[in-house]
JSON list of C-alpha atoms in Angstrom, two decimals:
[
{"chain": "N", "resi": 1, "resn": "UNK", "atom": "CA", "xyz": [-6.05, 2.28, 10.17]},
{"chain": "N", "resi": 2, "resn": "UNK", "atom": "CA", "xyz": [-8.92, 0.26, 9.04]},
{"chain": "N", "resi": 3, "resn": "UNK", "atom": "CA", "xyz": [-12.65, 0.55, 7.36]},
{"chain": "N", "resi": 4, "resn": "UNK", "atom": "CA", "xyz": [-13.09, 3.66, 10.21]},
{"chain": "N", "resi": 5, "resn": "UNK", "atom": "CA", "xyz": [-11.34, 1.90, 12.97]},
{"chain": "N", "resi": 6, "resn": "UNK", "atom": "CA", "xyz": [-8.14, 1.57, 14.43]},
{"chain": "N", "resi": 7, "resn": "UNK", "atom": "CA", "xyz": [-6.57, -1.48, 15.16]},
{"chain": "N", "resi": 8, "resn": "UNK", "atom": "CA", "xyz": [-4.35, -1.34, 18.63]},
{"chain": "N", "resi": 9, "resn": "UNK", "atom": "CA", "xyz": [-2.96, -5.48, 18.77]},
{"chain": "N", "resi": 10, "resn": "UNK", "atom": "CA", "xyz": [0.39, -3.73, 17.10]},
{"chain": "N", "resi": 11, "resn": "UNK", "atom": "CA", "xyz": [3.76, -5.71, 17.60]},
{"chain": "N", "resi": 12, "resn": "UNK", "atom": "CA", "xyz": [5.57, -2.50, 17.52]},
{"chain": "N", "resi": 13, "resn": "UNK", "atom": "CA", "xyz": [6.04, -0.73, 20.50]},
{"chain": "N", "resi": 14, "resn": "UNK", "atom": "CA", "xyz": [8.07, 2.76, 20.83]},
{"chain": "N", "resi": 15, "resn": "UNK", "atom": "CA", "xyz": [9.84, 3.41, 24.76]},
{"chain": "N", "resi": 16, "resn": "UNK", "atom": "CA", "xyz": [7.35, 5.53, 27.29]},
{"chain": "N", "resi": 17, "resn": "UNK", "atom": "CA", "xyz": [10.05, 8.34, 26.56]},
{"chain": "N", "resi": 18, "resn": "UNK", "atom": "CA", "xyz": [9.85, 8.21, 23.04]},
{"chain": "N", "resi": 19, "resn": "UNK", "atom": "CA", "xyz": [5.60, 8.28, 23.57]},
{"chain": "N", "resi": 20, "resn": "UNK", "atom": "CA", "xyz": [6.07, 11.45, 25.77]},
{"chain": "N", "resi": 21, "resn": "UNK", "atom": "CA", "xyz": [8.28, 13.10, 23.06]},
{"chain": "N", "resi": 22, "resn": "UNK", "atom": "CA", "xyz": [5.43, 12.12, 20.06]},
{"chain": "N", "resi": 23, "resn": "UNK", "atom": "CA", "xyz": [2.23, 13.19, 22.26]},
{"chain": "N", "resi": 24, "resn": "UNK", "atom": "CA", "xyz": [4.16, 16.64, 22.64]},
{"chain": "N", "resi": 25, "resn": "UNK", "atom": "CA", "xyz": [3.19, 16.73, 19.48]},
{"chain": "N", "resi": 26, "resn": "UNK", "atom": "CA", "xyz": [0.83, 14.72, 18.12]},
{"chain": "N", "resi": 27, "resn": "UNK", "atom": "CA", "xyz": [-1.47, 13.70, 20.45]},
{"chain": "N", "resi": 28, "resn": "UNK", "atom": "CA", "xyz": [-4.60, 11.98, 19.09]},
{"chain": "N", "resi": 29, "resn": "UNK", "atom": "CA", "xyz": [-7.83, 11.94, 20.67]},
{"chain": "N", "resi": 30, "resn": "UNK", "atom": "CA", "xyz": [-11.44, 10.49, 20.61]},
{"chain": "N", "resi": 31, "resn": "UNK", "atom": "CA", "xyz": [-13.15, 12.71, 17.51]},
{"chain": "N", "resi": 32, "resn": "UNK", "atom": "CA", "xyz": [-9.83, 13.32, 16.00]},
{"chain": "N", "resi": 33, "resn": "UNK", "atom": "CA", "xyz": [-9.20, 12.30, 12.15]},
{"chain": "N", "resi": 34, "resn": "UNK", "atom": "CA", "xyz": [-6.85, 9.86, 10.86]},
{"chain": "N", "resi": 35, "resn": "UNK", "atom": "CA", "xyz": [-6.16, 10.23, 6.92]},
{"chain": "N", "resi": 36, "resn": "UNK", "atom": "CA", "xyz": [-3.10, 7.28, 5.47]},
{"chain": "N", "resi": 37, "resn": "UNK", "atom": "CA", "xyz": [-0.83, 9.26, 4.01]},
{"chain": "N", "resi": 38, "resn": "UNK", "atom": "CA", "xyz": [1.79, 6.64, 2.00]},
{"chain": "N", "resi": 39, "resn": "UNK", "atom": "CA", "xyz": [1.05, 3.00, 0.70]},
{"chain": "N", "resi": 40, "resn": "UNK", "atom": "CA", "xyz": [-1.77, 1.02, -0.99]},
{"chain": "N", "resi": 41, "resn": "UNK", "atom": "CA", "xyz": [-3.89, 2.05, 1.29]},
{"chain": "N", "resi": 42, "resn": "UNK", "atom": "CA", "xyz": [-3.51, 5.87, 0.80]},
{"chain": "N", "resi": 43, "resn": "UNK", "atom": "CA", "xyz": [-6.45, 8.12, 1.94]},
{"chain": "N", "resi": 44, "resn": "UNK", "atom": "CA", "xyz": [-8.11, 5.27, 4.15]},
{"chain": "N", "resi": 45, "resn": "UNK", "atom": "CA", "xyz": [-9.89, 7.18, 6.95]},
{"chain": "N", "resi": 46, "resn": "UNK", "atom": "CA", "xyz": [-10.49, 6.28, 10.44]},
{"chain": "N", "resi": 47, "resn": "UNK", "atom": "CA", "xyz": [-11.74, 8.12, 13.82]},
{"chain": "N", "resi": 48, "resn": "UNK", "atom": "CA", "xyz": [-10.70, 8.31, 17.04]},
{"chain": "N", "resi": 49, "resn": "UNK", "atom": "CA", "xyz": [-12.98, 6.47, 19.14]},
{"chain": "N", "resi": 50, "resn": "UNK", "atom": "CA", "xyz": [-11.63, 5.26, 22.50]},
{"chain": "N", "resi": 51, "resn": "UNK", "atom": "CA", "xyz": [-8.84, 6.89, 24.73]},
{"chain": "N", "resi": 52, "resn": "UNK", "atom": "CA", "xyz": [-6.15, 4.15, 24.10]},
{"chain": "N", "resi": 53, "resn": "UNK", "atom": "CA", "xyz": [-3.03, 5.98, 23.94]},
{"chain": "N", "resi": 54, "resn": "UNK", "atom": "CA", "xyz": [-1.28, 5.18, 20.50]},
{"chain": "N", "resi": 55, "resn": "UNK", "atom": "CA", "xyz": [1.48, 7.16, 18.82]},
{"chain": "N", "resi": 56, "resn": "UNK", "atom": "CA", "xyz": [1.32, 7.62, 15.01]},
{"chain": "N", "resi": 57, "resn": "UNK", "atom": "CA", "xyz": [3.55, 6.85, 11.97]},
{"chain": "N", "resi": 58, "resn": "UNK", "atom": "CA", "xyz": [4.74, 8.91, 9.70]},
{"chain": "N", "resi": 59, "resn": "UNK", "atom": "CA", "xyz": [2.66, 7.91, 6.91]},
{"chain": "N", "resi": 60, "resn": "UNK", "atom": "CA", "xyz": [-0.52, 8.83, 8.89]},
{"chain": "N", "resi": 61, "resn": "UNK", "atom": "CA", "xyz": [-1.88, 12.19, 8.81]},
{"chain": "N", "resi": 62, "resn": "UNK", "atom": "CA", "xyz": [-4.03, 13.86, 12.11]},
{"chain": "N", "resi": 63, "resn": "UNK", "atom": "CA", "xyz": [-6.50, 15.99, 11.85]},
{"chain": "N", "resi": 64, "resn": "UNK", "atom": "CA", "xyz": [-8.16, 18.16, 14.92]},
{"chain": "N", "resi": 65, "resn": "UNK", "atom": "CA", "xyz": [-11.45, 18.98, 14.33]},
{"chain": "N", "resi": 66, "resn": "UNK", "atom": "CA", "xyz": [-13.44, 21.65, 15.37]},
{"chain": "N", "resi": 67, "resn": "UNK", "atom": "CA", "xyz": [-16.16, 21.00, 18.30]},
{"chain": "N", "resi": 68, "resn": "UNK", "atom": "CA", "xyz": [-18.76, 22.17, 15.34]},
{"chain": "N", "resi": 69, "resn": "UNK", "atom": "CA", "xyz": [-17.83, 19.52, 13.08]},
{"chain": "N", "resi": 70, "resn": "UNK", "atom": "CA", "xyz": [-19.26, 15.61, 13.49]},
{"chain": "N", "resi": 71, "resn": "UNK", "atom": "CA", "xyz": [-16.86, 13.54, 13.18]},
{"chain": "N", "resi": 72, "resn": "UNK", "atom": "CA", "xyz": [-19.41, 11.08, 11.69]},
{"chain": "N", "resi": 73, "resn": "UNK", "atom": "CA", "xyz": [-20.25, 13.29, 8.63]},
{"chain": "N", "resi": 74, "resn": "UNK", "atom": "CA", "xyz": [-16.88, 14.03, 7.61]},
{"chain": "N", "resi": 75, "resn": "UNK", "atom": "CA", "xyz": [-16.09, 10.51, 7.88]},
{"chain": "N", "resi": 76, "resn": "UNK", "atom": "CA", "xyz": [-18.67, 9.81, 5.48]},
{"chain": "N", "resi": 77, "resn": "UNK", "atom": "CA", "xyz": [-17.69, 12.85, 3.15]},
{"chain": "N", "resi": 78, "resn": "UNK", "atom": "CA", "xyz": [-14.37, 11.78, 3.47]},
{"chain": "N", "resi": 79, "resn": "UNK", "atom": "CA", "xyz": [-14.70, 8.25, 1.85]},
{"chain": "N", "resi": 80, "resn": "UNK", "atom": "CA", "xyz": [-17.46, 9.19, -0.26]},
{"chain": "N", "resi": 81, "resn": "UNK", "atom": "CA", "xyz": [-16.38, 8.33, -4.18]},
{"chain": "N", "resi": 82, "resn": "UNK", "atom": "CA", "xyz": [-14.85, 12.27, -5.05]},
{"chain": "N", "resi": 83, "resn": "UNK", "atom": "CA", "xyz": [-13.33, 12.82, -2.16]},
{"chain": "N", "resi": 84, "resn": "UNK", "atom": "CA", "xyz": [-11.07, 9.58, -2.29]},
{"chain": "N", "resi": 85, "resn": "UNK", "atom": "CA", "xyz": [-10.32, 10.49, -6.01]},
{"chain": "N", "resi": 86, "resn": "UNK", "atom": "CA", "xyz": [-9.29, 14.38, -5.48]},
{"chain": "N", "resi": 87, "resn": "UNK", "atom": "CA", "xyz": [-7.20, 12.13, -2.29]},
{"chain": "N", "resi": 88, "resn": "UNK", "atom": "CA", "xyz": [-5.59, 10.10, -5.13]},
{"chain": "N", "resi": 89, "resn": "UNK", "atom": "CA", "xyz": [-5.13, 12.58, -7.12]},
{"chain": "N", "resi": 90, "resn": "UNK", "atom": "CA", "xyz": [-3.39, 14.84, -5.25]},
{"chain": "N", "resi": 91, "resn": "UNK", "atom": "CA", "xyz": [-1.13, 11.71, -3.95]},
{"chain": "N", "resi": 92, "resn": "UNK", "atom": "CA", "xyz": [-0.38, 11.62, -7.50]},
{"chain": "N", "resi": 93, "resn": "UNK", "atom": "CA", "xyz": [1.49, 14.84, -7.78]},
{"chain": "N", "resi": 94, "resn": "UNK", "atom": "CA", "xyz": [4.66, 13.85, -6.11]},
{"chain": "N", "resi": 95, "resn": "UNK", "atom": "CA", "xyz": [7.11, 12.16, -6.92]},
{"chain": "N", "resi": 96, "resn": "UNK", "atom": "CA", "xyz": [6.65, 9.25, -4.13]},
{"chain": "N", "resi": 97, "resn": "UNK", "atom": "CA", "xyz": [2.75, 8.12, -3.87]},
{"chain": "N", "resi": 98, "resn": "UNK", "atom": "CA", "xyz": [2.21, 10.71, -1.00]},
{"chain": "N", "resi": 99, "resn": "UNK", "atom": "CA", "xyz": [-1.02, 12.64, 0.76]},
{"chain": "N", "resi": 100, "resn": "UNK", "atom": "CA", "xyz": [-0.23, 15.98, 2.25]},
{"chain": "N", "resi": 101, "resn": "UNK", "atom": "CA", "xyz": [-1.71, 18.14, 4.74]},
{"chain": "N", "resi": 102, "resn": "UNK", "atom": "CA", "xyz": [-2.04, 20.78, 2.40]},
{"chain": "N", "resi": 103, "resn": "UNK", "atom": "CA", "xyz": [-3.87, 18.24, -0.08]},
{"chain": "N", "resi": 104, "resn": "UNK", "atom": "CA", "xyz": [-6.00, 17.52, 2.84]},
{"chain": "N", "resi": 105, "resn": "UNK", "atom": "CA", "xyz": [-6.90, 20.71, 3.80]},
{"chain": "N", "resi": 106, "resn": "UNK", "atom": "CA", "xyz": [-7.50, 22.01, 0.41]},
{"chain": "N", "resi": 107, "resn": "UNK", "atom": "CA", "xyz": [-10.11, 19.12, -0.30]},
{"chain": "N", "resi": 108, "resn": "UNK", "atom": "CA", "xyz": [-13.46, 20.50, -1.18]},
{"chain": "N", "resi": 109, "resn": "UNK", "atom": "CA", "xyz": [-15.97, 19.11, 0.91]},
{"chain": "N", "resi": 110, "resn": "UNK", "atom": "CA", "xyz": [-19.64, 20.48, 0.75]},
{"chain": "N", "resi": 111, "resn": "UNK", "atom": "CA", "xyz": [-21.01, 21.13, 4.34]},
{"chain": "N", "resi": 112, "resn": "UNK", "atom": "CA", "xyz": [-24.73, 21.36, 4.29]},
{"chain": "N", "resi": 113, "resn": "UNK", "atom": "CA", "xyz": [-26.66, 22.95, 7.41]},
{"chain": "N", "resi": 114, "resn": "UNK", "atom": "CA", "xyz": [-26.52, 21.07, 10.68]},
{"chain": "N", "resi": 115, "resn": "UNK", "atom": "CA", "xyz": [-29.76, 19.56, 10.59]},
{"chain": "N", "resi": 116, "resn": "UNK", "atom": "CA", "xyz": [-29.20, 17.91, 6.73]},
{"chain": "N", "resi": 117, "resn": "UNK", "atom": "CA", "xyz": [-26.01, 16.47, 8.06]},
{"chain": "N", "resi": 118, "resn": "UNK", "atom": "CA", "xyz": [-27.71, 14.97, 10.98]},
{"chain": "N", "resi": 119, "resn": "UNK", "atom": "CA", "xyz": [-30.05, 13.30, 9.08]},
{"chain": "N", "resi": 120, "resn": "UNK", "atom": "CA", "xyz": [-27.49, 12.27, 6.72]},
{"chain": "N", "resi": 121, "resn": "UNK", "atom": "CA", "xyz": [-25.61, 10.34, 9.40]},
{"chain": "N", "resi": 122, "resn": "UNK", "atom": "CA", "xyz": [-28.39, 9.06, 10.60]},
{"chain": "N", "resi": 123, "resn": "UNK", "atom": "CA", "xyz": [-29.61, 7.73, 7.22]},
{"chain": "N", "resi": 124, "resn": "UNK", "atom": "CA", "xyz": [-26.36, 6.56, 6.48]},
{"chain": "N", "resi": 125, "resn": "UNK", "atom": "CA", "xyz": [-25.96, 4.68, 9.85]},
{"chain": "N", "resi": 126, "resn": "UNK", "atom": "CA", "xyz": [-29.14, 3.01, 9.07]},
{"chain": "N", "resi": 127, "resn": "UNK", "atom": "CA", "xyz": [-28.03, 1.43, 5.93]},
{"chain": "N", "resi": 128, "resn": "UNK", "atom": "CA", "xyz": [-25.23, 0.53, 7.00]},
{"chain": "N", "resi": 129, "resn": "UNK", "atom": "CA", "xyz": [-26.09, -1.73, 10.11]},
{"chain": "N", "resi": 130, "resn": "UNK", "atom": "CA", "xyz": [-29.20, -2.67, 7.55]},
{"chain": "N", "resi": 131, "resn": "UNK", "atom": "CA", "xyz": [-26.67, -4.07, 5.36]},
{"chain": "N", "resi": 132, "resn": "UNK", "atom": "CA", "xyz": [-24.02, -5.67, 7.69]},
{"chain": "N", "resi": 133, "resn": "UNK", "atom": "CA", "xyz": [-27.51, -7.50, 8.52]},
{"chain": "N", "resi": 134, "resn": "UNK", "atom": "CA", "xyz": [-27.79, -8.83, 5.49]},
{"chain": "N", "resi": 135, "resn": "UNK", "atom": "CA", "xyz": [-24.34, -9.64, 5.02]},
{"chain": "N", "resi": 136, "resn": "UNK", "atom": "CA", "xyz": [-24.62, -11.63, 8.32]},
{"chain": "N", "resi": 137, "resn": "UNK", "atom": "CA", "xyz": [-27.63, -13.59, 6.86]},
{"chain": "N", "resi": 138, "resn": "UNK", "atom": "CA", "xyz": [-26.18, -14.25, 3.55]},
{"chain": "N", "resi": 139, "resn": "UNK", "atom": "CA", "xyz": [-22.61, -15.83, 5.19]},
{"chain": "N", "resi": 140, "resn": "UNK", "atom": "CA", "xyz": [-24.84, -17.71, 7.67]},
{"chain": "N", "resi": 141, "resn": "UNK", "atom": "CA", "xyz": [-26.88, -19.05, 4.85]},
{"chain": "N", "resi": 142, "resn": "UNK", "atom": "CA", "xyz": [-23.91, -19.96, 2.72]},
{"chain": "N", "resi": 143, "resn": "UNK", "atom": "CA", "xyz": [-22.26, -21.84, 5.68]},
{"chain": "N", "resi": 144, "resn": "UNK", "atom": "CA", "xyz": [-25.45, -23.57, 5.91]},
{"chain": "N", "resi": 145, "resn": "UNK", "atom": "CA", "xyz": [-25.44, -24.71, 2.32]},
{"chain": "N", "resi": 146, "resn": "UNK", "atom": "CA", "xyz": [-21.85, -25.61, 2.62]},
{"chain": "N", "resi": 147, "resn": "UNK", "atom": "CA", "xyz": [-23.08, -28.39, 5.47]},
{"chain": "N", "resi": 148, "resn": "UNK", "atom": "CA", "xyz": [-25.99, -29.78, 3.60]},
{"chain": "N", "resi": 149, "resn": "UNK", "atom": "CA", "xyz": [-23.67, -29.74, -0.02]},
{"chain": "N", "resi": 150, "resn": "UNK", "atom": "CA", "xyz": [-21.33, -32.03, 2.31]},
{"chain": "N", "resi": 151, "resn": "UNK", "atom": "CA", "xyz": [-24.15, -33.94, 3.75]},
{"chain": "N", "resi": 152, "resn": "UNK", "atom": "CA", "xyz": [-25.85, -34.73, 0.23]},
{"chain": "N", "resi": 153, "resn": "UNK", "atom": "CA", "xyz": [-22.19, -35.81, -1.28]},
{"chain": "N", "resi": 154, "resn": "UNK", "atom": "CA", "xyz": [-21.45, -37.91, 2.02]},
{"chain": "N", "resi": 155, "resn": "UNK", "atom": "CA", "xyz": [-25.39, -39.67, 1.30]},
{"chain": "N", "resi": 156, "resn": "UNK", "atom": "CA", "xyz": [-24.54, -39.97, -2.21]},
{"chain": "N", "resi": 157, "resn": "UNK", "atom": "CA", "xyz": [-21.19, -42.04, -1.78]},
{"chain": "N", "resi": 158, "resn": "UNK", "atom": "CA", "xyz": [-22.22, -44.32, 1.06]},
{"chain": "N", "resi": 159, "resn": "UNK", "atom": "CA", "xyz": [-25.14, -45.05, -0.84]},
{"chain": "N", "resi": 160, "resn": "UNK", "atom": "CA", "xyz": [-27.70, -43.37, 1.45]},
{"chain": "N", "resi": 161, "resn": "UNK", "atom": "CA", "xyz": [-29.74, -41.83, -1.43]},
{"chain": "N", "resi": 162, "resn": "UNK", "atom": "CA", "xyz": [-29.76, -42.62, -5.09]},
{"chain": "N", "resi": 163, "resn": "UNK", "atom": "CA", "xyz": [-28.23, -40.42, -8.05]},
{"chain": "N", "resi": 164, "resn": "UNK", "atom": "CA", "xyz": [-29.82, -40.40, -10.88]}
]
């Protein structure tokens, strides 16, 4: 589970009769929740996207939503700053770092009207691809300044231009 994606080039592999037994069970699918349950990286959140069949780990919590629900919202409520400190918190109870479904479920999270989350999403998309953007520019303009740096100490050692 990753920054809201899911990463599928595993090297761990479980038998297509162990798979069966697990999607008895826990099946996930596209607009389902996934919530990391055990580890540093406890309360990471990521959602279903594609129909790749994967089985979970244990130290990965599911969650179904309901058709009313967008998945996009609640990923953005879920990693918003008091939501992944209640998630912490509540990992903190136990004796072993551990998220329950129970702390999950019991997680306030206000739900404005339909519309308001809409536009939040939407908003929130926005800035987002705004600032991968910018963080696109910025490593393109550092590479770039990397090359000339080299060039101007290359010039400077052969000779090519004078250092004062």
């Amino acid at each position: 589970v990753r920054d809201r994606t899911i990463l599928y080039d595993v090297k761990s592999f479980v038998t297509p009769g162990d798979a069966k037994k697990f999607w008895r069970r826990c099946n996930p699918q596209p607009g389902d929740f996934l919530i990391v349950s055990r580890g540093a990286t406890i309360g990471r959140v990521a959602v279903v996207e594609h129909d790749t069949p994967f089985c979970l780990m244990g130290s990965v919590i599911l969650c179904k939503l309901q058709r009313e629900w967008s998945a996009d919202f609640l990923y953005y409520a879920l990693n918003a700053d008091h939501a992944q400190t209640a998630l912490w918190f509540s990992s903190a109870s136990s004796a072993q770092q551990a998220l329950y479904l129970r702390d999950v479920a019991e997680l306030p999270i206000p739900i404005p009207p339909e519309e308001e989350r809409i536009e939040i999403v939407r908003k929130l998309n926005e800035v987002i691809k705004a600032n991968q953007r910018i963080h696109t520019r910025v490593r393109s303009e550092i590479e770039s300044l990397k090359i000339l740096r080299s060039t101007l100490i290359a010039h400077a050692v052969t000779g090519r231009i004078k250092v004062a």
